[in-house]
Amino acid sequence: MDRRSFFKTSASGALAGSLIPLAGEASEHTRSLGVRRADKWHQMGSDPMGLPVRKETLHFDVAVLGGGLAGMCAAVAAARNGANTVLIQDRSVLGGNSSSEIRVHVNGVNHLKPNGIPERETGVIEEILLHNRFHNAQEAYPVWDHVLYDFVMGEPNLELMLNTQAVEAHMSGSRIVSARCWQSTTETEYRIHARQFIDCSGDGLLAATAGALYRTGREASKESDEKYAPKKADGWPMGASILFSAENMGRPMPCEPPS
Ligand SMILES: Cc1cc2nc3c(=O)[nH]c(=O)nc-3n(C[C@H](O)[C@H](O)[C@H](O)COP(=O)(O)OP(=O)(O)OC[C@H]3O[C@@H](n4cnc5c(N)ncnc54)[C@H](O)[C@@H]3O)c2cc1C
């Protein structure tokens, strides 16, 4: 077979392969299939393609913005209490600072007391940590990402939207009615309606666009009685960190720090 006919045959084979399961799943995944049909995604070649229809409106009882540990706990708790919940996370993995992208391990109050008196986090965090102990004995960060993903996906009342950033609150008086979100992987704009919004994003962009009072930077030591805080409030947020781990390779290894 020559190069041209190989590509022709394998391209149509791959296309058929991807069409069959999609057609079979039509009833379960009508939403995403609908969008793809409108996109004429399966067309190849130089035929004129229609403009993509990539705007969707969804309704929930509770919308949690930010899929770090705080957002995961809030979303799981809401779903378990009967609320139809969506968790919107702008990254491709859950966990926020604790994810494989940043790698701040989840420690909380563990072993803070002297003389070995045990201390543990409780609630949803402890549940997640127990799953991690069981499924991720080697404590690998990429596996931790999957433990978090499985944990959230196991909740029947909870929908997860990854790679989706909440960019703007739409208000009715002083209430948030909906959040405009952008899902980068599908290039889709979502309008998320909910009765309750919980901003766990850390940065608080949605809350800020809703008109909530906010501040950035460090507060003065007097404000919260913190002796290591600066005397006067300033605009400094937490600096960037570089996290690295070291392993003895048994021989000298070159190290080239990032510039
Ligand atoms: C270097 C470092 C060391 C730390 N060490 C410790 C420690 O030893 N022990 C400890 O208990 N804590 C520690 N912390 C703090 C700990 O990371 C935080 O308390 C914890 O991660 C906060 O979780 P969170 O869910 O509130 O926020 P985050 O982990 O920041 O999660 C927020 C998530 O929301 C997403 N997001 C942001 N904006 C949007 C948006 N508009 N739409 C959708 N998603 C959005 C972000 O991408 C992120 O994934 C440390 C933090 C850092 C940076």
Short mmCIF file of C-alpha atoms and ligand atoms in Angstrom, two decimals:
data_model
loop_
_atom_site.label_atom_id
_atom_site.label_comp_id
_atom_site.label_asym_id
_atom_site.label_seq_id
_atom_site.Cartn_x
_atom_site.Cartn_y
_atom_site.Cartn_z
CA MET A 1 0.00 0.00 0.00
CA ASP A 2 1.41 3.40 -0.88
CA ARG A 3 1.67 6.23 1.63
CA ARG A 4 -1.36 8.15 0.29
CA SER A 5 -3.76 5.17 0.33
CA PHE A 6 -2.48 4.12 3.77
CA PHE A 7 -3.47 7.48 5.21
CA LYS A 8 -6.81 7.44 3.35
CA THR A 9 -7.68 3.97 4.69
CA SER A 10 -6.51 4.57 8.24
CA ALA A 11 -8.18 8.00 8.43
CA SER A 12 -11.59 6.57 7.48
CA GLY A 13 -10.99 3.59 9.80
CA ALA A 14 -10.21 5.89 12.70
CA LEU A 15 -13.23 8.02 11.87
CA ALA A 16 -15.56 5.01 11.78
CA GLY A 17 -14.05 3.81 15.03
CA SER A 18 -14.81 7.07 16.76
CA LEU A 19 -18.29 7.37 15.29
CA ILE A 20 -19.56 3.96 16.42
CA PRO A 21 -19.23 4.44 20.21
CA LEU A 22 -20.54 7.99 19.91
CA ALA A 23 -23.67 6.83 18.13
CA GLY A 24 -24.17 4.12 20.77
CA GLU A 25 -23.91 6.66 23.58
CA ALA A 26 -26.39 9.09 22.02
CA SER A 27 -29.02 8.78 24.73
CA GLU A 28 -26.55 9.21 27.62
CA HIS A 29 -24.51 12.06 26.20
CA THR A 30 -27.05 13.99 24.18
CA ARG A 31 -25.61 17.31 25.30
CA SER A 32 -22.10 16.84 23.97
CA LEU A 33 -23.26 14.97 20.87
CA GLY A 34 -25.66 17.77 20.02
CA VAL A 35 -22.89 20.30 20.10
CA ARG A 36 -20.62 18.15 17.98
CA ARG A 37 -23.28 17.62 15.30
CA ALA A 38 -23.84 21.36 15.10
CA ASP A 39 -20.09 21.75 14.71
CA LYS A 40 -19.98 19.30 11.79
CA TRP A 41 -16.90 18.01 13.57
CA HIS A 42 -16.79 14.82 11.52
CA GLN A 43 -16.38 16.65 8.23
CA MET A 44 -12.98 16.54 6.68
CA GLY A 45 -11.62 18.29 3.66
CA SER A 46 -12.35 21.77 2.41
CA ASP A 47 -16.18 21.79 2.56
CA PRO A 48 -17.60 24.99 4.03
CA MET A 49 -18.19 24.42 7.72
CA GLY A 50 -20.98 26.05 9.70
CA LEU A 51 -20.21 28.41 12.52
CA PRO A 52 -19.77 26.44 15.71
CA VAL A 53 -22.64 26.68 18.20
CA ARG A 54 -20.82 26.60 21.44
CA LYS A 55 -23.00 28.27 24.01
CA GLU A 56 -24.83 26.28 26.62
CA THR A 57 -27.00 27.10 29.60
CA LEU A 58 -27.14 24.70 32.55
CA HIS A 59 -29.13 24.81 35.79
CA PHE A 60 -28.09 23.56 39.22
CA ASP A 61 -29.04 24.01 42.85
CA VAL A 62 -25.47 24.75 43.89
CA ALA A 63 -22.48 25.87 41.82
CA VAL A 64 -19.05 25.60 43.43
CA LEU A 65 -16.26 27.54 41.72
CA GLY A 66 -12.73 26.27 42.18
CA GLY A 67 -11.86 22.59 42.51
CA GLY A 68 -9.18 22.83 45.18
CA LEU A 69 -9.69 21.04 48.48
CA ALA A 70 -12.14 23.64 49.76
CA GLY A 71 -14.26 23.45 46.60
CA MET A 72 -14.21 19.65 46.53
CA CYS A 73 -15.38 19.48 50.16
CA ALA A 74 -18.11 22.05 49.57
CA ALA A 75 -19.33 20.33 46.40
CA VAL A 76 -19.32 16.82 47.85
CA ALA A 77 -21.12 18.03 51.00
CA ALA A 78 -23.74 19.88 48.94
CA ALA A 79 -24.34 16.87 46.67
CA ARG A 80 -24.65 14.49 49.61
CA ASN A 81 -27.24 16.78 51.16
CA GLY A 82 -29.43 16.42 48.09
CA ALA A 83 -28.45 19.48 46.07
CA ASN A 84 -27.88 19.05 42.35
CA THR A 85 -24.34 20.42 42.30
CA VAL A 86 -21.71 21.44 39.77
CA LEU A 87 -18.00 21.81 40.55
CA ILE A 88 -16.25 24.17 38.16
CA GLN A 89 -12.47 23.96 38.03
CA ASP A 90 -10.26 25.95 35.67
CA ARG A 91 -7.41 23.41 35.60
CA SER A 92 -7.41 19.95 34.05
CA VAL A 93 -6.90 18.35 37.46
CA LEU A 94 -8.56 18.74 40.85
CA GLY A 95 -6.82 19.60 44.09
CA GLY A 96 -5.64 23.18 43.53
CA ASN A 97 -2.44 23.72 45.48
CA SER A 98 -2.36 20.05 46.44
CA SER A 99 -2.61 18.77 42.84
CA SER A 100 0.33 17.38 40.87
CA GLU A 101 0.65 20.84 39.33
CA ILE A 102 1.70 22.49 42.61
CA ARG A 103 2.28 19.59 45.07
CA VAL A 104 1.57 21.07 48.47
CA HIS A 105 0.86 17.91 50.45
CA VAL A 106 -2.33 17.75 52.49
CA ASN A 107 -1.25 17.84 56.08
CA GLY A 108 -3.63 19.98 58.10
CA VAL A 109 -3.45 19.37 61.83
CA ASN A 110 -1.68 16.00 61.64
CA HIS A 111 0.80 15.46 64.47
CA LEU A 112 0.93 19.02 65.69
CA LYS A 113 0.69 18.10 69.38
CA PRO A 114 3.78 17.10 71.34
CA ASN A 115 4.41 13.63 72.77
CA GLY A 116 2.89 11.80 69.82
CA ILE A 117 -0.72 12.63 70.74
CA PRO A 118 -2.53 11.82 67.49
CA GLU A 119 -4.40 14.54 65.67
CA ARG A 120 -6.30 14.09 62.41
CA GLU A 121 -8.37 16.11 60.00
CA THR A 122 -11.93 14.83 59.89
CA GLY A 123 -14.84 14.89 57.44
CA VAL A 124 -14.41 14.85 53.67
CA ILE A 125 -10.66 15.59 53.86
CA GLU A 126 -10.07 12.51 56.01
CA GLU A 127 -12.16 10.41 53.59
CA ILE A 128 -9.99 11.56 50.70
CA LEU A 129 -6.80 10.87 52.63
CA LEU A 130 -7.97 7.33 53.44
CA HIS A 131 -8.72 6.69 49.76
CA ASN A 132 -5.27 7.99 48.93
CA ARG A 133 -3.63 5.73 51.51
CA PHE A 134 -5.44 2.74 49.97
CA HIS A 135 -5.08 3.52 46.24
CA ASN A 136 -1.82 5.45 46.25
CA ALA A 137 0.51 3.67 48.64
CA GLN A 138 3.51 5.07 46.77
CA GLU A 139 2.16 8.60 47.28
CA ALA A 140 2.69 9.64 43.66
CA TYR A 141 1.21 13.02 42.78
CA PRO A 142 -0.21 11.98 39.37
CA VAL A 143 -2.03 9.13 41.16
CA TRP A 144 -3.31 11.59 43.79
CA ASP A 145 -4.91 13.55 40.90
CA HIS A 146 -6.78 10.38 39.92
CA VAL A 147 -7.80 9.62 43.50
CA LEU A 148 -9.38 13.09 43.67
CA TYR A 149 -11.02 12.68 40.26
CA ASP A 150 -12.51 9.29 41.22
CA PHE A 151 -13.67 10.65 44.55
CA VAL A 152 -15.62 13.48 42.93
CA MET A 153 -16.93 11.38 40.03
CA GLY A 154 -18.28 8.84 42.53
CA GLU A 155 -20.83 11.35 43.84
CA PRO A 156 -24.13 10.77 42.04
CA ASN A 157 -25.48 14.31 42.51
CA LEU A 158 -22.33 16.06 41.38
CA GLU A 159 -21.26 17.17 37.91
CA LEU A 160 -17.61 18.05 37.34
CA MET A 161 -16.51 20.59 34.74
CA LEU A 162 -12.73 20.66 34.32
CA ASN A 163 -10.80 23.22 32.25
CA THR A 164 -13.67 25.61 32.93
CA GLN A 165 -13.09 29.08 34.29
CA ALA A 166 -15.79 31.23 35.85
CA VAL A 167 -15.20 34.69 34.43
CA GLU A 168 -18.18 36.85 35.31
CA ALA A 169 -21.16 36.95 37.65
CA HIS A 170 -24.57 37.97 36.34
CA MET A 171 -26.65 39.65 38.98
CA SER A 172 -30.26 40.30 39.87
CA GLY A 173 -30.02 43.02 42.47
CA SER A 174 -27.54 41.73 45.03
CA ARG A 175 -27.94 38.04 44.10
CA ILE A 176 -25.80 36.07 41.66
CA VAL A 177 -28.16 34.54 39.10
CA SER A 178 -25.62 32.93 36.84
CA ALA A 179 -21.92 32.66 36.13
CA ARG A 180 -20.42 33.01 32.68
CA CYS A 181 -17.81 30.30 32.25
CA TRP A 182 -15.40 29.36 29.52
CA GLN A 183 -14.37 25.75 28.92
CA SER A 184 -11.09 25.94 27.07
CA THR A 185 -10.86 22.33 25.86
CA THR A 186 -14.25 22.42 24.10
CA GLU A 187 -14.17 26.16 23.33
CA THR A 188 -17.62 26.40 24.85
CA GLU A 189 -19.16 29.27 26.76
CA TYR A 190 -21.38 28.04 29.58
CA ARG A 191 -23.96 30.06 31.44
CA ILE A 192 -24.32 28.31 34.80
CA HIS A 193 -27.49 29.13 36.73
CA ALA A 194 -27.69 28.13 40.37
CA ARG A 195 -29.64 29.02 43.49
CA GLN A 196 -26.42 29.17 45.48
CA PHE A 197 -22.88 30.02 44.38
CA ILE A 198 -19.83 29.14 46.48
CA ASP A 199 -16.58 30.80 45.43
CA CYS A 200 -13.71 28.51 46.51
CA SER A 201 -11.34 29.79 43.86
CA GLY A 202 -8.89 31.45 46.19
CA ASP A 203 -8.61 34.37 43.78
CA GLY A 204 -12.31 35.19 44.16
CA LEU A 205 -12.80 36.55 40.66
CA LEU A 206 -16.50 35.68 40.53
CA ALA A 207 -17.15 37.23 43.92
CA ALA A 208 -15.30 40.36 42.83
CA THR A 209 -17.27 40.69 39.59
CA ALA A 210 -20.44 40.28 41.69
CA GLY A 211 -19.46 43.47 43.47
CA ALA A 212 -18.39 41.87 46.75
CA LEU A 213 -15.96 43.81 48.88
CA TYR A 214 -12.50 42.32 48.54
CA ARG A 215 -8.93 43.06 49.37
CA THR A 216 -5.56 41.79 48.24
CA GLY A 217 -2.16 41.88 49.89
CA ARG A 218 -1.08 41.56 53.48
CA GLU A 219 -3.05 43.02 56.35
CA ALA A 220 -1.39 44.96 59.14
CA SER A 221 -0.39 42.94 62.22
CA LYS A 222 -2.91 44.80 64.38
CA GLU A 223 -5.88 43.68 62.26
CA SER A 224 -5.69 39.98 63.18
CA ASP A 225 -3.21 40.15 66.01
CA GLU A 226 -0.50 38.39 63.98
CA LYS A 227 2.94 39.17 65.29
CA TYR A 228 4.81 38.27 62.05
CA ALA A 229 2.56 40.35 59.80
CA PRO A 230 3.88 43.74 58.65
CA LYS A 231 3.10 46.75 60.80
CA LYS A 232 1.41 48.50 57.90
CA ALA A 233 -0.86 46.77 55.36
CA ASP A 234 0.74 46.49 51.91
CA GLY A 235 -0.01 45.08 48.48
CA TRP A 236 2.24 42.01 48.65
CA PRO A 237 0.63 38.62 47.97
CA MET A 238 2.42 35.32 48.62
CA GLY A 239 5.46 34.98 46.38
CA ALA A 240 6.00 32.23 43.83
CA SER A 241 7.54 29.03 45.17
CA ILE A 242 9.74 26.45 43.55
CA LEU A 243 9.19 22.96 44.88
CA PHE A 244 11.77 20.30 44.21
CA SER A 245 12.55 16.86 45.51
CA ALA A 246 15.99 15.30 45.72
CA GLU A 247 17.09 11.74 45.31
CA ASN A 248 20.49 10.17 45.86
CA MET A 249 21.44 8.82 42.44
CA GLY A 250 24.70 7.35 43.76
CA ARG A 251 26.84 9.61 41.64
CA PRO A 252 27.26 13.36 41.07
CA MET A 253 24.39 14.75 39.02
CA PRO A 254 24.42 18.08 37.16
CA CYS A 255 21.88 20.60 38.39
CA GLU A 256 20.79 23.49 36.25
CA PRO A 257 18.38 25.70 38.20
CA PRO A 258 15.75 27.58 36.17
CA SER A 259 17.01 31.00 35.16
C1 LIG B 1 3.79 26.87 48.86
C2 LIG B 1 2.58 26.59 49.70
C3 LIG B 1 2.72 25.81 50.86
C4 LIG B 1 1.62 25.50 51.65
N1 LIG B 1 1.79 24.67 52.72
C5 LIG B 1 0.71 24.25 53.42
C6 LIG B 1 0.84 23.25 54.44
O1 LIG B 1 1.94 22.76 54.71
N2 LIG B 1 -0.26 22.87 55.11
C7 LIG B 1 -1.48 23.40 54.81
O2 LIG B 1 -2.46 22.98 55.43
N3 LIG B 1 -1.65 24.35 53.84
C8 LIG B 1 -0.59 24.77 53.16
N4 LIG B 1 -0.72 25.70 52.15
C9 LIG B 1 -2.02 26.30 51.92
C10 LIG B 1 -2.92 25.38 51.18
O3 LIG B 1 -2.39 25.16 49.86
C11 LIG B 1 -4.23 26.05 51.07
O4 LIG B 1 -4.74 26.27 52.35
C12 LIG B 1 -5.23 25.20 50.31
O5 LIG B 1 -4.70 24.74 49.09
C13 LIG B 1 -6.39 26.03 49.98
O6 LIG B 1 -7.28 25.25 49.22
P1 LIG B 1 -8.37 25.97 48.39
O7 LIG B 1 -9.23 24.90 47.82
O8 LIG B 1 -9.02 27.02 49.21
O9 LIG B 1 -7.59 26.78 47.27
P2 LIG B 1 -6.70 26.27 46.06
O10 LIG B 1 -5.93 25.05 46.41
O11 LIG B 1 -5.94 27.48 45.62
O12 LIG B 1 -7.77 25.86 44.96
C14 LIG B 1 -8.50 26.81 44.23
C15 LIG B 1 -8.73 26.28 42.84
O13 LIG B 1 -9.62 27.15 42.15
C16 LIG B 1 -9.17 27.30 40.81
N5 LIG B 1 -9.69 28.58 40.29
C17 LIG B 1 -9.21 29.83 40.48
N6 LIG B 1 -9.97 30.75 39.86
C18 LIG B 1 -10.97 30.06 39.22
C19 LIG B 1 -12.08 30.45 38.41
N7 LIG B 1 -12.32 31.73 38.13
N8 LIG B 1 -12.88 29.47 37.92
C20 LIG B 1 -12.65 28.14 38.19
N9 LIG B 1 -11.61 27.73 38.97
C21 LIG B 1 -10.79 28.66 39.49
C22 LIG B 1 -7.66 27.26 40.93
O14 LIG B 1 -7.02 26.89 39.72
C23 LIG B 1 -7.46 26.21 42.01
O15 LIG B 1 -7.30 24.92 41.45
C24 LIG B 1 0.35 26.04 51.33
C25 LIG B 1 0.23 26.83 50.19
C26 LIG B 1 1.32 27.10 49.38
C27 LIG B 1 1.13 27.92 48.14
#
